[in-house]
Amino acid sequence: MDLYSPKTIKHVLKEIKAAPLKTFGQNFLINKAVIEKTISFVYCDTVIEVGGGLGQISLPLSHKTKKLIIIEKDKAFCDFLRKLFQKNKNVYIIEDDCLEVLKNLNQVAEKYKIGGDFEIVGNLPYNIATKIIELSLLASPTPKSIIATTQKEVAQRIVAKPPKMNYLACKVQYLAKPKILLYISKNNFWPKPKIDSAILKITPKKNIEKLKKDYTSFIGFAKILYSHPRKTIRHNLKLSKMNIKIEENFLRKRAEQIQIKDLINLWENTQE
């Protein structure tokens, strides 16, 4: 069965009475070369895949890893994957909402005996990709890295630097170091999306546990600074009625002009 052929995919979907969820921006990656390249970025023996679909990425992952845990919400897809991997003792399927599973990842780690390093991998549904990344970084235990395929524009926003810093980049870069590994043409997906994609590697920082504890406070501060992105920090702080001391050279700037390390320093000064 050629799961990388749109014709085969359409046939299988008809048989199992399923379809890509347009509400989530769900598309199947069908280029084997691109999938092989994606798999080459995976190094851990244990992998959690978000959204197994029909197994286009799951199949090669199952050959490379010692333990593959697939999170898939759609019952029809889960039933198909169970048949596909019925002889694979290293593959486990969780039929549930990935957002809920990531919030309780400690339970998954305990049940499937994840004792060492693991990675989270996925061709993420466009509409919830940023939430999946955020929950993956805040999860306990913390993944060694996240290899995520998402919209090109989203990936570029996540890795942005001044003067194009933004609230999303701020949230991810506070916790981790993101890097774009590869751009993928929209022609490599079915159904064909309107925009291109990119593969991101997101590596949590070494002090991630401390950062997670301070995340809510830091993001609350950052949200104020980015409340009106084209306005200065002085303007946004005045609107928020926050009475904090910040150097004049920062007050004259917009949040998008400030590096993440400086933004963290500004927040730390508010904690003294």
PDB file of C-alpha atoms in Angstrom:
ATOM      1  CA  MET A   1       0.000   0.000   0.000  1.00  0.00           C
ATOM      2  CA  ASP A   2       1.500   3.302  -1.114  1.00  0.00           C
ATOM      3  CA  LEU A   3       0.464   5.728   1.612  1.00  0.00           C
ATOM      4  CA  TYR A   4       2.280   8.543  -0.181  1.00  0.00           C
ATOM      5  CA  SER A   5      -0.009   8.435  -3.201  1.00  0.00           C
ATOM      6  CA  PRO A   6      -2.996  10.840  -3.140  1.00  0.00           C
ATOM      7  CA  LYS A   7      -5.000   8.201  -4.989  1.00  0.00           C
ATOM      8  CA  THR A   8      -4.303   5.611  -2.279  1.00  0.00           C
ATOM      9  CA  ILE A   9      -4.956   8.131   0.483  1.00  0.00           C
ATOM     10  CA  LYS A  10      -8.334   9.025  -1.009  1.00  0.00           C
ATOM     11  CA  HIS A  11      -9.202   5.319  -1.256  1.00  0.00           C
ATOM     12  CA  VAL A  12      -8.183   4.615   2.344  1.00  0.00           C
ATOM     13  CA  LEU A  13     -10.074   7.644   3.646  1.00  0.00           C
ATOM     14  CA  LYS A  14     -13.168   6.478   1.822  1.00  0.00           C
ATOM     15  CA  GLU A  15     -12.796   2.978   3.266  1.00  0.00           C
ATOM     16  CA  ILE A  16     -12.410   4.168   6.854  1.00  0.00           C
ATOM     17  CA  LYS A  17     -14.945   6.961   6.399  1.00  0.00           C
ATOM     18  CA  ALA A  18     -12.566   9.743   7.386  1.00  0.00           C
ATOM     19  CA  ALA A  19     -11.239  12.997   5.951  1.00  0.00           C
ATOM     20  CA  PRO A  20      -8.583  15.637   6.687  1.00  0.00           C
ATOM     21  CA  LEU A  21      -9.980  18.095   9.199  1.00  0.00           C
ATOM     22  CA  LYS A  22     -10.174  21.479   7.496  1.00  0.00           C
ATOM     23  CA  THR A  23     -10.978  23.175  10.789  1.00  0.00           C
ATOM     24  CA  PHE A  24      -7.495  22.237  12.031  1.00  0.00           C
ATOM     25  CA  GLY A  25      -5.698  22.826   8.723  1.00  0.00           C
ATOM     26  CA  GLN A  26      -4.804  19.148   8.447  1.00  0.00           C
ATOM     27  CA  ASN A  27      -2.737  18.000   5.447  1.00  0.00           C
ATOM     28  CA  PHE A  28      -0.848  14.784   4.678  1.00  0.00           C
ATOM     29  CA  LEU A  29       2.861  15.012   3.829  1.00  0.00           C
ATOM     30  CA  ILE A  30       3.266  12.797   0.738  1.00  0.00           C
ATOM     31  CA  ASN A  31       6.851  13.340  -0.450  1.00  0.00           C
ATOM     32  CA  LYS A  32       9.012  10.408   0.712  1.00  0.00           C
ATOM     33  CA  ALA A  33      12.262  12.343   0.317  1.00  0.00           C
ATOM     34  CA  VAL A  34      10.980  15.151   2.549  1.00  0.00           C
ATOM     35  CA  ILE A  35       9.735  12.642   5.121  1.00  0.00           C
ATOM     36  CA  GLU A  36      13.112  10.861   5.127  1.00  0.00           C
ATOM     37  CA  LYS A  37      14.796  14.220   5.669  1.00  0.00           C
ATOM     38  CA  THR A  38      12.420  14.926   8.562  1.00  0.00           C
ATOM     39  CA  ILE A  39      13.232  11.553  10.144  1.00  0.00           C
ATOM     40  CA  SER A  40      16.971  12.239   9.779  1.00  0.00           C
ATOM     41  CA  PHE A  41      16.622  15.078  12.290  1.00  0.00           C
ATOM     42  CA  VAL A  42      15.378  12.637  14.968  1.00  0.00           C
ATOM     43  CA  TYR A  43      18.036  11.234  17.308  1.00  0.00           C
ATOM     44  CA  CYS A  44      16.301   9.844  20.390  1.00  0.00           C
ATOM     45  CA  ASP A  45      15.282   6.191  20.721  1.00  0.00           C
ATOM     46  CA  THR A  46      11.915   7.269  22.116  1.00  0.00           C
ATOM     47  CA  VAL A  47       9.602   9.515  20.112  1.00  0.00           C
ATOM     48  CA  ILE A  48       6.130  10.903  20.736  1.00  0.00           C
ATOM     49  CA  GLU A  49       4.405  11.708  17.464  1.00  0.00           C
ATOM     50  CA  VAL A  50       1.622  14.264  17.507  1.00  0.00           C
ATOM     51  CA  GLY A  51      -1.041  13.352  14.961  1.00  0.00           C
ATOM     52  CA  GLY A  52      -0.325  10.004  13.313  1.00  0.00           C
ATOM     53  CA  GLY A  53      -2.854  10.404  10.516  1.00  0.00           C
ATOM     54  CA  LEU A  54      -2.434   7.475   8.143  1.00  0.00           C
ATOM     55  CA  GLY A  55       1.129   6.773   9.233  1.00  0.00           C
ATOM     56  CA  GLN A  56       3.133   8.568   6.530  1.00  0.00           C
ATOM     57  CA  ILE A  57       5.655   9.733   9.136  1.00  0.00           C
ATOM     58  CA  SER A  58       4.891   7.013  11.690  1.00  0.00           C
ATOM     59  CA  LEU A  59       6.067   4.166   9.438  1.00  0.00           C
ATOM     60  CA  PRO A  60       9.677   5.330   8.972  1.00  0.00           C
ATOM     61  CA  LEU A  61       9.760   6.508  12.596  1.00  0.00           C
ATOM     62  CA  SER A  62       8.790   3.013  13.774  1.00  0.00           C
ATOM     63  CA  HIS A  63      11.833   1.612  11.958  1.00  0.00           C
ATOM     64  CA  LYS A  64      14.242   4.136  13.462  1.00  0.00           C
ATOM     65  CA  THR A  65      13.044   4.278  17.078  1.00  0.00           C
ATOM     66  CA  LYS A  66      12.887   1.739  19.867  1.00  0.00           C
ATOM     67  CA  LYS A  67       9.642   3.215  21.165  1.00  0.00           C
ATOM     68  CA  LEU A  68       7.109   5.232  19.187  1.00  0.00           C
ATOM     69  CA  ILE A  69       4.067   6.674  20.928  1.00  0.00           C
ATOM     70  CA  ILE A  70       1.478   8.110  18.535  1.00  0.00           C
ATOM     71  CA  ILE A  71      -1.162  10.562  19.742  1.00  0.00           C
ATOM     72  CA  GLU A  72      -4.165  10.645  17.419  1.00  0.00           C
ATOM     73  CA  LYS A  73      -7.591  12.082  18.177  1.00  0.00           C
ATOM     74  CA  ASP A  74      -9.580  10.699  15.233  1.00  0.00           C
ATOM     75  CA  LYS A  75     -11.006   7.231  15.975  1.00  0.00           C
ATOM     76  CA  ALA A  76     -10.997   6.179  12.318  1.00  0.00           C
ATOM     77  CA  PHE A  77      -7.312   7.053  11.991  1.00  0.00           C
ATOM     78  CA  CYS A  78      -6.536   5.263  15.266  1.00  0.00           C
ATOM     79  CA  ASP A  79      -8.251   2.082  14.093  1.00  0.00           C
ATOM     80  CA  PHE A  80      -6.291   2.243  10.829  1.00  0.00           C
ATOM     81  CA  LEU A  81      -2.996   2.774  12.677  1.00  0.00           C
ATOM     82  CA  ARG A  82      -3.685  -0.137  15.027  1.00  0.00           C
ATOM     83  CA  LYS A  83      -4.066  -2.443  12.013  1.00  0.00           C
ATOM     84  CA  LEU A  84      -1.028  -0.922  10.316  1.00  0.00           C
ATOM     85  CA  PHE A  85       1.169  -1.511  13.375  1.00  0.00           C
ATOM     86  CA  GLN A  86      -0.462  -4.652  14.768  1.00  0.00           C
ATOM     87  CA  LYS A  87       2.828  -6.574  14.466  1.00  0.00           C
ATOM     88  CA  ASN A  88       5.017  -3.762  15.795  1.00  0.00           C
ATOM     89  CA  LYS A  89       5.767  -4.214  19.487  1.00  0.00           C
ATOM     90  CA  ASN A  90       7.528  -0.840  19.698  1.00  0.00           C
ATOM     91  CA  VAL A  91       4.514   1.236  18.609  1.00  0.00           C
ATOM     92  CA  TYR A  92       1.826   2.500  20.991  1.00  0.00           C
ATOM     93  CA  ILE A  93      -1.257   4.492  20.036  1.00  0.00           C
ATOM     94  CA  ILE A  94      -3.045   6.956  22.292  1.00  0.00           C
ATOM     95  CA  GLU A  95      -6.526   7.840  21.090  1.00  0.00           C
ATOM     96  CA  ASP A  96      -7.001  11.274  22.586  1.00  0.00           C
ATOM     97  CA  ASP A  97      -6.720  15.016  22.056  1.00  0.00           C
ATOM     98  CA  CYS A  98      -3.000  15.859  21.845  1.00  0.00           C
ATOM     99  CA  LEU A  99      -3.525  19.109  23.760  1.00  0.00           C
ATOM    100  CA  GLU A 100      -4.956  17.217  26.724  1.00  0.00           C
ATOM    101  CA  VAL A 101      -2.259  14.532  26.543  1.00  0.00           C
ATOM    102  CA  LEU A 102       0.539  17.112  26.542  1.00  0.00           C
ATOM    103  CA  LYS A 103      -0.951  18.756  29.627  1.00  0.00           C
ATOM    104  CA  ASN A 104      -0.603  15.401  31.411  1.00  0.00           C
ATOM    105  CA  LEU A 105       2.557  14.077  29.784  1.00  0.00           C
ATOM    106  CA  ASN A 106       3.847  12.775  33.117  1.00  0.00           C
ATOM    107  CA  GLN A 107       1.094  10.161  33.026  1.00  0.00           C
ATOM    108  CA  VAL A 108       2.181   9.067  29.532  1.00  0.00           C
ATOM    109  CA  ALA A 109       5.805   8.883  30.660  1.00  0.00           C
ATOM    110  CA  GLU A 110       4.840   6.704  33.602  1.00  0.00           C
ATOM    111  CA  LYS A 111       2.534   4.405  31.639  1.00  0.00           C
ATOM    112  CA  TYR A 112       4.947   3.840  28.746  1.00  0.00           C
ATOM    113  CA  LYS A 113       8.082   3.904  30.901  1.00  0.00           C
ATOM    114  CA  ILE A 114       9.802   6.895  29.344  1.00  0.00           C
ATOM    115  CA  GLY A 115      12.822   7.108  31.586  1.00  0.00           C
ATOM    116  CA  GLY A 116      15.342   8.902  29.388  1.00  0.00           C
ATOM    117  CA  ASP A 117      15.510  11.403  26.576  1.00  0.00           C
ATOM    118  CA  PHE A 118      12.665  11.606  24.100  1.00  0.00           C
ATOM    119  CA  GLU A 119      11.576  13.868  21.268  1.00  0.00           C
ATOM    120  CA  ILE A 120       8.213  15.173  20.135  1.00  0.00           C
ATOM    121  CA  VAL A 121       7.703  14.991  16.372  1.00  0.00           C
ATOM    122  CA  GLY A 122       4.785  15.954  14.186  1.00  0.00           C
ATOM    123  CA  ASN A 123       3.345  17.397  11.023  1.00  0.00           C
ATOM    124  CA  LEU A 124       1.259  19.750  13.118  1.00  0.00           C
ATOM    125  CA  PRO A 125      -2.289  20.810  12.223  1.00  0.00           C
ATOM    126  CA  TYR A 126      -1.865  24.449  11.233  1.00  0.00           C
ATOM    127  CA  ASN A 127      -4.614  25.883  13.420  1.00  0.00           C
ATOM    128  CA  ILE A 128      -3.273  24.493  16.701  1.00  0.00           C
ATOM    129  CA  ALA A 129       0.460  24.265  15.923  1.00  0.00           C
ATOM    130  CA  THR A 130       1.564  27.107  18.201  1.00  0.00           C
ATOM    131  CA  LYS A 131      -0.463  25.732  21.121  1.00  0.00           C
ATOM    132  CA  ILE A 132       1.072  22.281  20.621  1.00  0.00           C
ATOM    133  CA  ILE A 133       4.567  23.791  20.674  1.00  0.00           C
ATOM    134  CA  GLU A 134       3.835  25.801  23.810  1.00  0.00           C
ATOM    135  CA  LEU A 135       2.380  22.815  25.685  1.00  0.00           C
ATOM    136  CA  SER A 136       5.273  20.598  24.552  1.00  0.00           C
ATOM    137  CA  LEU A 137       7.779  23.039  26.029  1.00  0.00           C
ATOM    138  CA  LEU A 138       5.827  23.377  29.266  1.00  0.00           C
ATOM    139  CA  ALA A 139       5.276  19.618  29.557  1.00  0.00           C
ATOM    140  CA  SER A 140       6.758  17.473  32.281  1.00  0.00           C
ATOM    141  CA  PRO A 141       8.938  15.607  31.528  1.00  0.00           C
ATOM    142  CA  THR A 142      10.531  17.970  29.037  1.00  0.00           C
ATOM    143  CA  PRO A 143      11.372  16.651  25.549  1.00  0.00           C
ATOM    144  CA  LYS A 144      14.981  16.753  24.386  1.00  0.00           C
ATOM    145  CA  SER A 145      13.735  18.590  21.306  1.00  0.00           C
ATOM    146  CA  ILE A 146      10.646  19.208  19.195  1.00  0.00           C
ATOM    147  CA  ILE A 147      10.758  18.524  15.449  1.00  0.00           C
ATOM    148  CA  ALA A 148       7.678  20.246  14.087  1.00  0.00           C
ATOM    149  CA  THR A 149       6.369  20.861  10.593  1.00  0.00           C
ATOM    150  CA  THR A 150       4.204  23.952  10.458  1.00  0.00           C
ATOM    151  CA  GLN A 151       3.329  26.907   8.258  1.00  0.00           C
ATOM    152  CA  LYS A 152       6.333  28.744   6.839  1.00  0.00           C
ATOM    153  CA  GLU A 153       5.096  32.079   8.172  1.00  0.00           C
ATOM    154  CA  VAL A 154       4.572  30.657  11.664  1.00  0.00           C
ATOM    155  CA  ALA A 155       8.060  29.139  11.673  1.00  0.00           C
ATOM    156  CA  GLN A 156       9.555  32.461  10.582  1.00  0.00           C
ATOM    157  CA  ARG A 157       7.683  34.303  13.316  1.00  0.00           C
ATOM    158  CA  ILE A 158       8.961  31.830  15.922  1.00  0.00           C
ATOM    159  CA  VAL A 159      12.649  32.267  14.964  1.00  0.00           C
ATOM    160  CA  ALA A 160      12.367  36.047  14.408  1.00  0.00           C
ATOM    161  CA  LYS A 161      14.984  38.478  15.693  1.00  0.00           C
ATOM    162  CA  PRO A 162      14.861  42.274  16.127  1.00  0.00           C
ATOM    163  CA  PRO A 163      13.460  44.320  14.478  1.00  0.00           C
ATOM    164  CA  LYS A 164      10.880  41.601  13.740  1.00  0.00           C
ATOM    165  CA  MET A 165      10.504  40.152  17.221  1.00  0.00           C
ATOM    166  CA  ASN A 166       6.923  39.335  18.146  1.00  0.00           C
ATOM    167  CA  TYR A 167       4.881  37.922  20.995  1.00  0.00           C
ATOM    168  CA  LEU A 168       4.944  34.346  19.650  1.00  0.00           C
ATOM    169  CA  ALA A 169       8.734  34.446  19.195  1.00  0.00           C
ATOM    170  CA  CYS A 170       9.011  35.842  22.701  1.00  0.00           C
ATOM    171  CA  LYS A 171       6.995  32.961  24.197  1.00  0.00           C
ATOM    172  CA  VAL A 172       9.016  30.248  22.434  1.00  0.00           C
ATOM    173  CA  GLN A 173      12.457  31.851  22.713  1.00  0.00           C
ATOM    174  CA  TYR A 174      12.047  32.417  26.438  1.00  0.00           C
ATOM    175  CA  LEU A 175      11.892  28.634  26.910  1.00  0.00           C
ATOM    176  CA  ALA A 176      13.899  27.312  23.983  1.00  0.00           C
ATOM    177  CA  LYS A 177      16.142  27.874  20.985  1.00  0.00           C
ATOM    178  CA  PRO A 178      14.223  27.452  17.704  1.00  0.00           C
ATOM    179  CA  LYS A 179      15.810  26.868  14.312  1.00  0.00           C
ATOM    180  CA  ILE A 180      14.350  26.352  10.828  1.00  0.00           C
ATOM    181  CA  LEU A 181      15.851  23.186   9.350  1.00  0.00           C
ATOM    182  CA  LEU A 182      14.065  22.992   6.036  1.00  0.00           C
ATOM    183  CA  TYR A 183      11.428  24.714   3.921  1.00  0.00           C
ATOM    184  CA  ILE A 184       8.788  22.513   2.265  1.00  0.00           C
ATOM    185  CA  SER A 185       6.776  23.460  -0.808  1.00  0.00           C
ATOM    186  CA  LYS A 186       3.005  23.236  -0.539  1.00  0.00           C
ATOM    187  CA  ASN A 187       3.174  20.819  -3.485  1.00  0.00           C
ATOM    188  CA  ASN A 188       4.437  18.119  -1.104  1.00  0.00           C
ATOM    189  CA  PHE A 189       1.121  17.916   0.743  1.00  0.00           C
ATOM    190  CA  TRP A 190      -2.344  16.535   0.104  1.00  0.00           C
ATOM    191  CA  PRO A 191      -4.772  18.208   0.208  1.00  0.00           C
ATOM    192  CA  LYS A 192      -2.573  20.962  -1.176  1.00  0.00           C
ATOM    193  CA  PRO A 193      -2.507  23.906   1.269  1.00  0.00           C
ATOM    194  CA  LYS A 194      -2.398  27.512   0.144  1.00  0.00           C
ATOM    195  CA  ILE A 195       1.009  28.181   1.712  1.00  0.00           C
ATOM    196  CA  ASP A 196       4.426  26.527   2.098  1.00  0.00           C
ATOM    197  CA  SER A 197       5.642  24.884   5.289  1.00  0.00           C
ATOM    198  CA  ALA A 198       8.857  24.591   7.279  1.00  0.00           C
ATOM    199  CA  ILE A 199      10.451  22.085   9.623  1.00  0.00           C
ATOM    200  CA  LEU A 200      11.419  23.568  12.970  1.00  0.00           C
ATOM    201  CA  LYS A 201      13.771  22.166  15.563  1.00  0.00           C
ATOM    202  CA  ILE A 202      13.023  23.619  18.979  1.00  0.00           C
ATOM    203  CA  THR A 203      15.524  22.799  21.719  1.00  0.00           C
ATOM    204  CA  PRO A 204      14.549  23.605  25.324  1.00  0.00           C
ATOM    205  CA  LYS A 205      17.132  25.635  27.253  1.00  0.00           C
ATOM    206  CA  LYS A 206      19.231  23.891  29.898  1.00  0.00           C
ATOM    207  CA  ASN A 207      17.507  25.794  32.725  1.00  0.00           C
ATOM    208  CA  ILE A 208      14.053  24.939  31.349  1.00  0.00           C
ATOM    209  CA  GLU A 209      12.666  23.821  34.712  1.00  0.00           C
ATOM    210  CA  LYS A 210      13.271  27.231  36.298  1.00  0.00           C
ATOM    211  CA  LEU A 211      11.994  28.979  33.180  1.00  0.00           C
ATOM    212  CA  LYS A 212       8.756  27.002  33.296  1.00  0.00           C
ATOM    213  CA  LYS A 213       8.135  28.150  36.870  1.00  0.00           C
ATOM    214  CA  ASP A 214       8.534  31.797  35.838  1.00  0.00           C
ATOM    215  CA  TYR A 215       6.760  31.464  32.479  1.00  0.00           C
ATOM    216  CA  THR A 216       3.371  32.871  33.464  1.00  0.00           C
ATOM    217  CA  SER A 217       4.930  35.921  35.098  1.00  0.00           C
ATOM    218  CA  PHE A 218       7.308  36.613  32.215  1.00  0.00           C
ATOM    219  CA  ILE A 219       4.649  36.159  29.536  1.00  0.00           C
ATOM    220  CA  GLY A 220       2.300  38.470  31.439  1.00  0.00           C
ATOM    221  CA  PHE A 221       5.009  41.141  31.333  1.00  0.00           C
ATOM    222  CA  ALA A 222       5.794  40.510  27.656  1.00  0.00           C
ATOM    223  CA  LYS A 223       2.119  40.663  26.733  1.00  0.00           C
ATOM    224  CA  ILE A 224       1.940  44.197  28.081  1.00  0.00           C
ATOM    225  CA  LEU A 225       4.973  45.280  26.058  1.00  0.00           C
ATOM    226  CA  TYR A 226       3.504  43.750  22.905  1.00  0.00           C
ATOM    227  CA  SER A 227      -0.054  44.976  23.548  1.00  0.00           C
ATOM    228  CA  HIS A 228       0.438  47.649  20.871  1.00  0.00           C
ATOM    229  CA  PRO A 229       3.411  46.391  18.803  1.00  0.00           C
ATOM    230  CA  ARG A 230       3.915  49.637  16.882  1.00  0.00           C
ATOM    231  CA  LYS A 231       3.971  51.739  20.049  1.00  0.00           C
ATOM    232  CA  THR A 232       6.936  52.301  22.345  1.00  0.00           C
ATOM    233  CA  ILE A 233       7.473  50.414  25.560  1.00  0.00           C
ATOM    234  CA  ARG A 234       6.905  53.695  27.423  1.00  0.00           C
ATOM    235  CA  HIS A 235       3.451  54.003  25.809  1.00  0.00           C
ATOM    236  CA  ASN A 236       2.422  50.423  26.587  1.00  0.00           C
ATOM    237  CA  LEU A 237       3.630  50.579  30.179  1.00  0.00           C
ATOM    238  CA  LYS A 238       1.729  53.822  30.679  1.00  0.00           C
ATOM    239  CA  LEU A 239      -1.473  52.214  29.394  1.00  0.00           C
ATOM    240  CA  SER A 240      -0.972  49.252  31.725  1.00  0.00           C
ATOM    241  CA  LYS A 241      -0.360  51.607  34.663  1.00  0.00           C
ATOM    242  CA  MET A 242       2.720  49.589  35.634  1.00  0.00           C
ATOM    243  CA  ASN A 243       5.086  51.634  37.732  1.00  0.00           C
ATOM    244  CA  ILE A 244       8.477  50.066  37.064  1.00  0.00           C
ATOM    245  CA  LYS A 245      11.934  51.446  36.383  1.00  0.00           C
ATOM    246  CA  ILE A 246      13.298  50.783  32.906  1.00  0.00           C
ATOM    247  CA  GLU A 247      16.302  52.406  31.252  1.00  0.00           C
ATOM    248  CA  GLU A 248      15.403  55.318  28.993  1.00  0.00           C
ATOM    249  CA  ASN A 249      16.977  53.759  25.889  1.00  0.00           C
ATOM    250  CA  PHE A 250      14.551  50.812  26.197  1.00  0.00           C
ATOM    251  CA  LEU A 251      11.527  52.995  26.899  1.00  0.00           C
ATOM    252  CA  ARG A 252      12.001  54.721  23.536  1.00  0.00           C
ATOM    253  CA  LYS A 253      12.006  51.410  21.658  1.00  0.00           C
ATOM    254  CA  ARG A 254       9.229  49.111  20.515  1.00  0.00           C
ATOM    255  CA  ALA A 255       9.144  45.584  21.922  1.00  0.00           C
ATOM    256  CA  GLU A 256       9.853  44.147  18.454  1.00  0.00           C
ATOM    257  CA  GLN A 257      13.230  45.940  18.496  1.00  0.00           C
ATOM    258  CA  ILE A 258      14.459  44.252  21.662  1.00  0.00           C
ATOM    259  CA  GLN A 259      16.388  40.975  21.848  1.00  0.00           C
ATOM    260  CA  ILE A 260      14.925  38.205  23.969  1.00  0.00           C
ATOM    261  CA  LYS A 261      17.838  38.330  26.448  1.00  0.00           C
ATOM    262  CA  ASP A 262      17.250  42.051  27.049  1.00  0.00           C
ATOM    263  CA  LEU A 263      13.523  41.499  27.430  1.00  0.00           C
ATOM    264  CA  ILE A 264      14.240  38.833  30.046  1.00  0.00           C
ATOM    265  CA  ASN A 265      16.557  41.233  31.869  1.00  0.00           C
ATOM    266  CA  LEU A 266      13.857  43.912  31.880  1.00  0.00           C
ATOM    267  CA  TRP A 267      11.381  41.444  33.359  1.00  0.00           C
ATOM    268  CA  GLU A 268      13.898  40.260  35.981  1.00  0.00           C
ATOM    269  CA  ASN A 269      14.331  43.865  37.104  1.00  0.00           C
ATOM    270  CA  THR A 270      10.599  44.003  37.844  1.00  0.00           C
ATOM    271  CA  GLN A 271      10.975  41.017  40.173  1.00  0.00           C
ATOM    272  CA  GLU A 272      13.490  42.683  42.479  1.00  0.00           C
TER     273      GLU A 272
END
